Amino acid sequence: MDNLLDSWTVGQGPVVRVGAAEGVMAALRSAIESGTIPVGTKLESEAMLAQRFGVSRTMVREALRSLGSLGLTATQTGKGTFVIADQAVQDLRLGKYSAHQLMEARPHIEIPAAGLAAQRRSPEDLEGLREILDAMDAEEELSQWVALNSEFHARIARASGNGVFATMQADIEDAMSKQSNTLNQVLDRRKESGAEHHAIFAAIERGSSDEATLAMMLHLQGVEFALETVTAKDSQEI
């Protein structure tokens, strides 16, 4: 397999683009789905892939995480990462929850939480949300943006004043992060998501429960549409 990987990576060169993880993931995914890297292949180590692509090991790790969410690879502790399929799954694997499970549950958690946050938010909550949005607007690194995105949603759940919503939000945070990372590597919607986040914040700042619930609903619909778009592309050989 080493010779196969050597021949595939000849001419690949460094990934020189904003979002190196996206470039690495796209290149590996294309090679796997085309059969250039066949099912059963053990991928090279993170360090070797980082060297071949001219990126950091962190970027490679993010790319491999997304390939795993797509069901193309699986990592075995102490053994490495293996190609297990040449076609992405229709329901992303996000740790203990799937994308389908996540999208079924999120409206029941985040929409009412946003409405309550509009009624109960404190000045500190508003300042915290504003700081998160400013940081997201300026952030170019996907992994950091994803972390800020998780904190934005967690802060709204806490601002609701309902510990059940805050606890439920914390429970799905890892799956949300994996989904956001994968979606934005395949189909970058950070600009659209930013606009949706600002609309949610504006409604919460105004203290309008109805507007906040509507803004959160529209945001979640945008995420669901992106997810459907990605899985639709998966069935068409992108």
Coordinates of N, CA and C in Angstrom, one line a residue:
M1 N 0.8 -1.2 0.0 CA 0.0 0.0 0.0 C 0.9 1.3 0.0
D2 N 2.1 1.1 0.5 CA 3.0 2.3 0.6 C 3.2 2.8 -0.8
N3 N 3.5 1.9 -1.8 CA 3.8 2.3 -3.1 C 2.5 3.0 -3.8
L4 N 1.3 2.5 -3.4 CA 0.1 3.1 -4.0 C 0.0 4.5 -3.5
L5 N 0.2 4.7 -2.2 CA 0.1 6.0 -1.6 C 1.1 6.9 -2.1
D6 N 2.3 6.4 -2.3 CA 3.4 7.2 -2.9 C 3.0 7.7 -4.3
S7 N 2.5 6.8 -5.1 CA 2.2 7.2 -6.5 C 1.0 8.1 -6.5
W8 N 0.0 8.0 -5.6 CA -1.1 8.9 -5.6 C -0.7 10.3 -5.2
T9 N 0.2 10.4 -4.2 CA 0.6 11.8 -3.7 C 1.6 12.5 -4.6
V10 N 2.2 11.8 -5.6 CA 3.1 12.5 -6.4 C 2.4 13.6 -7.2
G11 N 2.9 14.8 -7.0 CA 2.3 15.9 -7.7 C 1.2 16.6 -6.9
Q12 N 0.8 16.0 -5.8 CA -0.3 16.6 -5.0 C 0.2 18.0 -4.5
G13 N 1.4 18.1 -3.9 CA 1.9 19.4 -3.5 C 1.2 19.9 -2.3
P14 N 1.8 21.0 -1.7 CA 1.2 21.5 -0.5 C -0.3 22.1 -0.8
V15 N -1.1 22.0 0.2 CA -2.4 22.6 0.1 C -2.3 24.1 0.5
V16 N -2.4 24.9 -0.5 CA -2.3 26.4 -0.3 C -3.6 27.0 -0.5
R17 N -4.4 27.1 0.5 CA -5.8 27.6 0.4 C -6.2 28.0 1.9
V18 N -7.1 28.9 2.0 CA -7.7 29.2 3.3 C -8.5 28.0 3.7
G19 N -8.2 27.4 4.8 CA -8.9 26.2 5.2 C -8.2 25.0 4.7
A20 N -7.0 24.7 5.2 CA -6.1 23.6 4.7 C -6.8 22.3 5.0
A21 N -7.5 22.2 6.1 CA -8.2 20.9 6.4 C -9.2 20.6 5.3
E22 N -9.9 21.6 4.8 CA -10.9 21.3 3.7 C -10.2 20.8 2.5
G23 N -9.0 21.3 2.2 CA -8.2 20.9 1.0 C -7.8 19.4 1.2
V24 N -7.3 19.1 2.4 CA -6.8 17.8 2.6 C -8.0 16.8 2.5
M25 N -9.1 17.1 3.2 CA -10.2 16.3 3.2 C -10.7 16.0 1.8
A26 N -10.8 17.1 1.0 CA -11.3 17.0 -0.4 C -10.4 16.1 -1.2
A27 N -9.1 16.2 -1.1 CA -8.2 15.4 -1.9 C -8.3 14.0 -1.5
L28 N -8.3 13.7 -0.2 CA -8.4 12.3 0.3 C -9.7 11.7 -0.1
R29 N -10.8 12.4 0.1 CA -12.1 11.9 -0.3 C -12.2 11.6 -1.7
S30 N -11.7 12.5 -2.6 CA -11.8 12.2 -4.0 C -11.0 11.0 -4.4
A31 N -9.8 10.8 -3.8 CA -9.0 9.6 -4.1 C -9.7 8.3 -3.6
I32 N -10.4 8.4 -2.4 CA -11.1 7.2 -1.9 C -12.3 6.9 -2.8
E33 N -13.1 7.9 -3.1 CA -14.3 7.6 -3.8 C -14.1 7.2 -5.3
S34 N -12.9 7.6 -5.8 CA -12.6 7.2 -7.2 C -11.9 5.9 -7.2
G35 N -11.6 5.3 -6.1 CA -10.9 4.0 -6.0 C -9.4 4.1 -6.1
T36 N -8.8 5.3 -6.2 CA -7.4 5.5 -6.3 C -6.8 5.0 -5.0
I37 N -7.4 5.3 -3.9 CA -7.1 4.7 -2.6 C -8.2 3.7 -2.3
P38 N -8.0 2.4 -2.5 CA -9.1 1.5 -2.4 C -9.5 1.1 -0.9
V39 N -10.7 0.6 -0.8 CA -11.2 0.1 0.5 C -10.2 -0.9 1.1
G40 N -9.9 -0.8 2.4 CA -8.9 -1.7 3.0 C -7.6 -1.1 3.2
T41 N -7.3 0.1 2.5 CA -6.0 0.7 2.6 C -5.8 1.3 4.0
K42 N -4.7 1.2 4.5 CA -4.3 1.9 5.8 C -3.6 3.2 5.3
L43 N -4.2 4.3 5.8 CA -3.7 5.6 5.4 C -2.4 5.8 6.2
E44 N -1.5 6.7 5.6 CA -0.3 7.0 6.3 C -0.6 7.8 7.6
S45 N 0.4 7.9 8.4 CA 0.3 8.6 9.7 C -0.1 10.0 9.5
E46 N -0.6 10.7 10.5 CA -0.9 12.1 10.5 C 0.3 12.9 10.1
A47 N 1.5 12.5 10.7 CA 2.7 13.2 10.5 C 3.1 13.1 9.0
M48 N 3.0 12.0 8.4 CA 3.4 11.8 7.0 C 2.5 12.5 6.1
L49 N 1.2 12.4 6.4 CA 0.2 13.1 5.5 C 0.4 14.7 5.6
A50 N 0.7 15.1 6.8 CA 0.9 16.6 7.0 C 2.1 17.0 6.2
Q51 N 3.2 16.2 6.2 CA 4.4 16.5 5.4 C 4.1 16.5 3.9
R52 N 3.3 15.5 3.5 CA 3.0 15.4 2.0 C 2.2 16.6 1.6
F53 N 1.2 17.0 2.4 CA 0.3 18.1 2.0 C 0.9 19.5 2.4
G54 N 1.9 19.5 3.2 CA 2.5 20.8 3.6 C 1.6 21.6 4.5
V55 N 0.9 20.8 5.4 CA 0.0 21.4 6.4 C 0.4 20.9 7.8
S56 N -0.3 21.4 8.8 CA 0.0 20.9 10.2 C -0.8 19.6 10.4
R57 N -0.3 18.9 11.5 CA -1.0 17.7 11.8 C -2.4 18.0 12.3
T58 N -2.7 19.1 12.9 CA -4.0 19.5 13.3 C -5.0 19.5 12.1
M59 N -4.5 20.1 11.0 CA -5.3 20.1 9.8 C -5.6 18.7 9.3
V60 N -4.6 17.9 9.3 CA -4.8 16.5 8.9 C -5.8 15.8 9.8
R61 N -5.7 16.0 11.1 CA -6.6 15.4 12.1 C -8.0 15.8 11.8
E62 N -8.3 17.1 11.5 CA -9.6 17.6 11.3 C -10.2 16.9 10.0
A63 N -9.3 16.8 9.0 CA -9.8 16.2 7.7 C -10.1 14.7 7.9
L64 N -9.3 14.0 8.7 CA -9.6 12.6 9.0 C -10.9 12.4 9.8
R65 N -11.1 13.4 10.7 CA -12.3 13.3 11.5 C -13.5 13.4 10.6
S66 N -13.5 14.3 9.7 CA -14.6 14.5 8.8 C -14.8 13.3 7.8
L67 N -13.7 12.7 7.4 CA -13.8 11.5 6.6 C -14.5 10.4 7.4
G68 N -14.2 10.3 8.7 CA -14.8 9.3 9.6 C -16.3 9.6 9.7
S69 N -16.7 10.9 9.8 CA -18.1 11.2 9.9 C -18.8 10.9 8.7
L70 N -18.2 10.9 7.5 CA -18.8 10.6 6.3 C -18.8 9.1 6.1
G71 N -18.2 8.3 7.0 CA -18.2 6.9 6.9 C -17.2 6.3 5.9
L72 N -16.2 7.1 5.5 CA -15.3 6.6 4.5 C -14.1 6.0 5.2
T73 N -13.7 6.4 6.4 CA -12.6 5.8 7.1 C -13.0 5.5 8.6
A74 N -12.2 4.7 9.2 CA -12.3 4.4 10.6 C -10.9 4.3 11.2
T75 N -10.8 4.9 12.4 CA -9.5 4.9 13.1 C -9.5 3.8 14.2
Q76 N -8.5 2.9 14.2 CA -8.4 1.9 15.2 C -7.2 2.3 16.1
T77 N -7.5 2.4 17.4 CA -6.5 2.8 18.4 C -5.3 1.9 18.3
G78 N -4.1 2.6 18.1 CA -2.9 1.8 18.1 C -2.6 1.2 16.7
K79 N -3.5 1.2 15.8 CA -3.3 0.6 14.5 C -3.3 1.6 13.4
G80 N -4.1 2.6 13.4 CA -4.1 3.6 12.4 C -5.5 3.8 11.8
T81 N -5.5 4.6 10.7 CA -6.8 4.9 10.0 C -6.9 4.1 8.7
F82 N -8.1 3.5 8.5 CA -8.3 2.6 7.4 C -9.5 3.1 6.6
V83 N -9.4 2.9 5.3 CA -10.5 3.2 4.4 C -11.5 2.0 4.5
I84 N -12.7 2.3 4.8 CA -13.7 1.3 5.0 C -14.9 1.3 4.0
A85 N -14.9 2.4 3.2 CA -16.0 2.5 2.2 C -15.6 3.5 1.1
D86 N -16.1 3.3 -0.1 CA -15.8 4.2 -1.1 C -16.9 5.2 -1.5
Q87 N -18.0 5.2 -0.6 CA -19.1 6.0 -0.8 C -19.6 6.5 0.6
A88 N -19.8 7.8 0.7 CA -20.2 8.4 2.0 C -21.6 7.9 2.4
V89 N -21.7 7.8 3.7 CA -23.0 7.4 4.3 C -24.0 8.5 4.1
Q90 N -25.3 8.2 4.2 CA -26.4 9.2 4.1 C -26.7 9.8 5.4
D91 N -26.2 9.3 6.5 CA -26.5 9.8 7.8 C -25.1 9.9 8.5
L92 N -24.6 11.2 8.7 CA -23.3 11.4 9.2 C -23.1 10.7 10.6
R93 N -21.9 10.2 10.8 CA -21.6 9.6 12.1 C -20.9 10.6 13.0
L94 N -21.6 10.9 14.1 CA -21.1 12.1 14.9 C -20.9 11.6 16.4
G95 N -20.1 10.6 16.5 CA -19.9 10.1 17.9 C -21.1 9.3 18.3
K96 N -21.7 9.6 19.5 CA -22.8 8.8 20.0 C -24.1 9.1 19.4
Y97 N -24.2 10.2 18.6 CA -25.4 10.6 17.9 C -25.2 10.7 16.4
S98 N -26.2 10.4 15.6 CA -26.1 10.6 14.2 C -26.6 12.0 13.8
A99 N -26.3 12.4 12.6 CA -26.9 13.7 12.1 C -28.4 13.7 12.2
H100 N -29.0 12.6 11.8 CA -30.5 12.6 11.8 C -31.0 12.7 13.2
Q101 N -30.4 12.0 14.1 CA -30.9 12.2 15.5 C -30.7 13.6 16.0
L102 N -29.6 14.2 15.7 CA -29.3 15.5 16.1 C -30.3 16.5 15.6
M103 N -30.6 16.4 14.3 CA -31.5 17.4 13.7 C -32.9 17.2 14.1
E104 N -33.3 16.0 14.6 CA -34.6 15.7 15.2 C -34.7 16.4 16.5
A105 N -33.6 16.4 17.3 CA -33.7 16.9 18.7 C -33.4 18.4 18.8
R106 N -32.6 18.9 18.0 CA -32.2 20.3 18.2 C -33.3 21.3 18.2
P107 N -34.3 21.2 17.3 CA -35.4 22.2 17.4 C -36.2 22.2 18.7
H108 N -36.2 21.0 19.4 CA -36.9 20.9 20.7 C -36.1 21.5 21.8
I109 N -34.8 21.7 21.6 CA -34.0 22.2 22.6 C -33.7 23.7 22.4
E110 N -33.2 24.0 21.2 CA -32.7 25.3 20.9 C -33.7 26.4 20.6
I111 N -34.8 26.0 20.0 CA -35.8 27.0 19.7 C -36.5 27.6 20.9
P112 N -37.0 26.7 21.8 CA -37.5 27.2 23.1 C -36.5 27.9 23.9
A113 N -35.2 27.4 23.9 CA -34.2 28.0 24.7 C -33.9 29.5 24.2
A114 N -34.0 29.7 22.9 CA -33.8 31.0 22.4 C -34.9 32.0 22.8
G115 N -36.1 31.4 22.8 CA -37.2 32.3 23.2 C -37.1 32.7 24.7
L116 N -36.7 31.7 25.5 CA -36.6 32.1 27.0 C -35.4 33.0 27.2
A117 N -34.3 32.8 26.4 CA -33.1 33.7 26.5 C -33.5 35.1 26.2
A118 N -34.4 35.3 25.3 CA -34.8 36.7 24.9 C -35.5 37.3 26.1
Q119 N -36.2 36.5 26.9 CA -37.0 37.0 28.1 C -36.1 37.2 29.3
R120 N -35.0 36.4 29.4 CA -34.3 36.3 30.7 C -32.8 36.7 30.6
R121 N -32.3 37.0 29.4 CA -30.9 37.3 29.3 C -30.5 38.5 30.2
S122 N -29.3 38.3 30.7 CA -28.7 39.4 31.5 C -27.8 40.2 30.6
P123 N -27.3 41.4 31.1 CA -26.3 42.2 30.4 C -25.1 41.4 30.1
E124 N -24.7 40.5 31.1 CA -23.5 39.7 30.9 C -23.7 38.7 29.8
D125 N -24.9 38.2 29.7 CA -25.2 37.2 28.6 C -25.1 37.9 27.2
L126 N -25.6 39.1 27.1 CA -25.6 39.9 25.9 C -24.1 40.2 25.5
E127 N -23.4 40.6 26.5 CA -22.0 41.0 26.2 C -21.2 39.7 25.8
G128 N -21.5 38.6 26.4 CA -20.8 37.4 26.1 C -21.1 36.9 24.6
L129 N -22.4 37.0 24.3 CA -22.8 36.6 22.9 C -22.2 37.5 21.9
R130 N -22.2 38.8 22.2 CA -21.6 39.8 21.3 C -20.1 39.5 21.0
E131 N -19.4 39.2 22.1 CA -18.0 38.9 22.0 C -17.8 37.6 21.1
I132 N -18.6 36.6 21.3 CA -18.5 35.4 20.5 C -18.7 35.7 19.1
L133 N -19.8 36.5 18.7 CA -20.1 36.8 17.4 C -18.9 37.6 16.7
D134 N -18.4 38.5 17.4 CA -17.2 39.3 16.9 C -16.1 38.4 16.6
A135 N -15.8 37.5 17.5 CA -14.7 36.5 17.3 C -14.9 35.6 16.1
M136 N -16.2 35.2 16.0 CA -16.5 34.3 14.8 C -16.4 35.1 13.5
D137 N -16.8 36.3 13.5 CA -16.7 37.1 12.3 C -15.2 37.3 11.8
A138 N -14.3 37.3 12.8 CA -12.9 37.5 12.5 C -12.1 36.2 12.3
E139 N -12.7 35.1 12.7 CA -12.0 33.8 12.7 C -11.9 33.2 11.3
E140 N -10.7 32.8 10.8 CA -10.6 32.1 9.6 C -10.4 30.6 9.7
E141 N -9.8 30.2 10.9 CA -9.5 28.8 11.1 C -10.8 28.1 11.5
L142 N -11.1 27.1 10.7 CA -12.3 26.3 10.9 C -12.5 25.8 12.3
S143 N -11.5 25.1 12.8 CA -11.6 24.5 14.1 C -11.9 25.5 15.2
Q144 N -11.3 26.7 15.2 CA -11.6 27.7 16.1 C -13.0 28.2 15.9
W145 N -13.5 28.4 14.7 CA -14.8 28.8 14.4 C -15.8 27.9 14.9
V146 N -15.6 26.6 14.7 CA -16.5 25.5 15.2 C -16.6 25.6 16.8
A147 N -15.5 25.8 17.4 CA -15.5 25.9 18.9 C -16.3 27.1 19.3
L148 N -16.2 28.3 18.6 CA -16.9 29.5 19.0 C -18.4 29.2 18.7
N149 N -18.7 28.5 17.6 CA -20.1 28.2 17.3 C -20.8 27.4 18.4
S150 N -20.1 26.4 18.9 CA -20.6 25.6 20.0 C -20.8 26.5 21.2
E151 N -19.9 27.4 21.5 CA -20.1 28.3 22.7 C -21.2 29.2 22.5
F152 N -21.5 29.7 21.3 CA -22.6 30.6 21.0 C -23.9 29.9 21.4
H153 N -24.1 28.7 20.9 CA -25.3 27.9 21.2 C -25.4 27.6 22.7
A154 N -24.3 27.2 23.3 CA -24.3 26.9 24.7 C -24.6 28.1 25.6
R155 N -24.2 29.3 25.1 CA -24.4 30.5 25.9 C -25.9 30.8 25.9
I156 N -26.5 30.6 24.7 CA -28.0 30.9 24.6 C -28.7 29.9 25.5
A157 N -28.3 28.7 25.6 CA -29.0 27.7 26.4 C -28.9 28.1 27.9
R158 N -27.7 28.6 28.3 CA -27.5 29.0 29.7 C -28.3 30.3 30.0
A159 N -28.4 31.2 29.0 CA -29.1 32.4 29.1 C -30.6 32.2 29.3
S160 N -31.1 31.0 28.9 CA -32.5 30.7 29.0 C -32.9 30.6 30.4
G161 N -32.0 30.3 31.3 CA -32.3 30.2 32.7 C -32.9 28.8 33.1
N162 N -32.9 27.9 32.1 CA -33.5 26.6 32.3 C -32.3 25.6 32.3
G163 N -32.0 25.0 33.4 CA -30.9 24.1 33.5 C -31.1 22.8 32.6
V164 N -32.3 22.4 32.4 CA -32.5 21.3 31.5 C -32.0 21.5 30.1
F165 N -32.4 22.7 29.6 CA -31.9 23.1 28.2 C -30.4 23.2 28.2
A166 N -29.8 23.8 29.2 CA -28.3 23.9 29.3 C -27.6 22.5 29.3
T167 N -28.2 21.6 30.1 CA -27.6 20.3 30.2 C -27.8 19.5 28.9
M168 N -28.9 19.6 28.3 CA -29.2 18.9 27.0 C -28.3 19.5 25.9
Q169 N -28.1 20.8 25.9 CA -27.2 21.4 24.9 C -25.7 20.9 25.1
A170 N -25.3 20.8 26.4 CA -24.0 20.3 26.6 C -23.8 18.9 26.2
D171 N -24.9 18.1 26.3 CA -24.8 16.7 25.9 C -24.6 16.5 24.4
I172 N -25.2 17.4 23.6 CA -25.1 17.2 22.2 C -24.0 18.1 21.6
E173 N -23.2 18.8 22.4 CA -22.2 19.7 21.9 C -21.1 19.0 21.0
D174 N -20.7 17.8 21.5 CA -19.6 17.1 20.7 C -20.2 16.7 19.3
A175 N -21.4 16.2 19.3 CA -22.0 15.8 18.0 C -22.2 17.0 17.1
M176 N -22.6 18.2 17.7 CA -22.8 19.4 16.9 C -21.5 19.9 16.3
S177 N -20.4 19.8 17.1 CA -19.1 20.2 16.7 C -18.6 19.3 15.5
K178 N -18.8 18.0 15.6 CA -18.4 17.1 14.5 C -19.2 17.4 13.3
Q179 N -20.5 17.7 13.4 CA -21.4 18.0 12.3 C -21.0 19.3 11.6
S180 N -20.7 20.3 12.4 CA -20.4 21.6 11.9 C -19.0 21.5 11.2
N181 N -18.1 20.8 11.8 CA -16.8 20.7 11.1 C -16.9 20.0 9.8
T182 N -17.6 18.9 9.7 CA -17.8 18.2 8.5 C -18.5 19.0 7.4
L183 N -19.7 19.6 7.8 CA -20.5 20.3 6.8 C -19.7 21.5 6.2
N184 N -18.9 22.2 7.1 CA -18.2 23.3 6.6 C -16.9 23.0 5.8
Q185 N -16.4 21.7 6.0 CA -15.3 21.3 5.1 C -15.9 20.9 3.7
V186 N -17.1 20.3 3.7 CA -17.6 19.9 2.4 C -18.3 21.0 1.7
L187 N -19.1 21.8 2.5 CA -19.9 22.9 2.0 C -19.9 24.1 2.9
D188 N -18.9 24.9 2.7 CA -18.7 26.0 3.7 C -19.9 27.0 3.7
R189 N -20.6 27.1 4.9 CA -21.7 28.0 5.0 C -21.4 28.9 6.2
R190 N -20.2 29.2 6.5 CA -19.9 30.1 7.6 C -20.5 31.5 7.5
K191 N -20.5 32.0 6.2 CA -21.0 33.3 6.0 C -22.5 33.3 6.3
E192 N -23.3 32.4 5.8 CA -24.7 32.3 6.0 C -25.0 32.0 7.5
S193 N -24.2 31.2 8.1 CA -24.4 30.9 9.5 C -24.2 32.1 10.3
G194 N -23.2 32.9 10.0 CA -22.9 34.2 10.7 C -24.1 35.1 10.7
A195 N -24.7 35.2 9.5 CA -25.9 36.1 9.4 C -27.0 35.6 10.2
E196 N -27.2 34.3 10.2 CA -28.3 33.7 11.1 C -28.0 33.9 12.5
H197 N -26.8 33.8 12.9 CA -26.4 34.0 14.3 C -26.7 35.4 14.8
H198 N -26.3 36.4 13.9 CA -26.6 37.8 14.2 C -28.0 38.1 14.3
A199 N -28.9 37.4 13.5 CA -30.3 37.6 13.6 C -30.8 37.1 14.9
I200 N -30.3 35.9 15.4 CA -30.7 35.3 16.7 C -30.3 36.3 17.8
F201 N -29.1 36.8 17.7 CA -28.6 37.7 18.8 C -29.5 39.0 18.8
A202 N -29.7 39.5 17.7 CA -30.5 40.8 17.6 C -31.9 40.6 18.3
A203 N -32.5 39.5 18.0 CA -33.8 39.2 18.6 C -33.7 39.1 20.1
I204 N -32.7 38.3 20.6 CA -32.5 38.2 22.0 C -32.2 39.5 22.7
E205 N -31.4 40.3 22.0 CA -31.0 41.6 22.5 C -32.3 42.5 22.6
R206 N -33.2 42.4 21.7 CA -34.4 43.2 21.7 C -35.4 42.7 22.7
G207 N -35.2 41.5 23.2 CA -36.1 40.9 24.2 C -37.3 40.3 23.6
S208 N -37.3 40.0 22.3 CA -38.4 39.5 21.6 C -38.4 38.0 21.5
S209 N -39.2 37.3 22.3 CA -39.2 35.9 22.3 C -39.7 35.3 21.0
D210 N -40.7 35.9 20.4 CA -41.2 35.4 19.1 C -40.1 35.5 18.0
E211 N -39.4 36.6 18.0 CA -38.4 36.8 16.9 C -37.2 35.9 17.1
A212 N -36.9 35.7 18.4 CA -35.7 34.8 18.7 C -36.0 33.3 18.3
T213 N -37.3 32.9 18.6 CA -37.6 31.5 18.3 C -37.6 31.3 16.7
L214 N -38.2 32.4 16.0 CA -38.2 32.3 14.6 C -36.8 32.3 14.0
A215 N -35.9 33.2 14.5 CA -34.5 33.2 14.0 C -33.8 31.9 14.2
M216 N -34.0 31.3 15.4 CA -33.3 30.0 15.7 C -33.9 28.9 14.8
M217 N -35.2 29.0 14.5 CA -35.8 28.0 13.6 C -35.3 28.1 12.2
L218 N -35.1 29.3 11.7 CA -34.6 29.5 10.4 C -33.1 29.1 10.3
H219 N -32.4 29.3 11.4 CA -31.0 28.9 11.4 C -30.9 27.3 11.3
L220 N -31.7 26.7 12.1 CA -31.7 25.2 12.1 C -32.1 24.6 10.8
Q221 N -33.1 25.3 10.1 CA -33.5 24.9 8.8 C -32.4 25.1 7.8
G222 N -31.6 26.1 8.0 CA -30.4 26.3 7.1 C -29.4 25.2 7.3
V223 N -29.2 24.8 8.5 CA -28.2 23.7 8.8 C -28.8 22.4 8.2
E224 N -30.1 22.2 8.3 CA -30.7 20.9 7.8 C -30.6 20.9 6.3
F225 N -30.8 22.1 5.6 CA -30.7 22.1 4.2 C -29.3 21.9 3.7
A226 N -28.3 22.4 4.4 CA -26.9 22.1 4.1 C -26.6 20.7 4.2
L227 N -27.1 20.1 5.3 CA -26.9 18.6 5.5 C -27.5 17.8 4.3
E228 N -28.7 18.2 3.9 CA -29.4 17.5 2.8 C -28.6 17.7 1.5
T229 N -28.1 18.9 1.3 CA -27.3 19.1 0.1 C -26.0 18.3 0.1
V230 N -25.4 18.2 1.2 CA -24.2 17.4 1.3 C -24.4 15.9 1.0
T231 N -25.5 15.4 1.6 CA -25.8 13.9 1.4 C -26.3 13.7 0.0
A232 N -27.0 14.7 -0.6 CA -27.4 14.6 -2.0 C -26.2 14.5 -2.9
K233 N -25.2 15.4 -2.7 CA -24.0 15.4 -3.5 C -23.3 14.1 -3.3
D234 N -23.3 13.5 -2.1 CA -22.6 12.3 -1.9 C -23.1 11.2 -2.8
S235 N -24.3 11.2 -3.2 CA -24.9 10.2 -4.0 C -24.7 10.4 -5.5
Q236 N -24.0 11.6 -5.8 CA -23.8 11.9 -7.2 C -22.3 12.0 -7.6
E237 N -21.4 11.5 -6.8 CA -20.0 11.5 -7.0 C -19.5 13.0 -7.2
I238 N -19.2 13.6 -6.1 CA -18.7 15.0 -6.2 C -17.1 14.9 -6.2

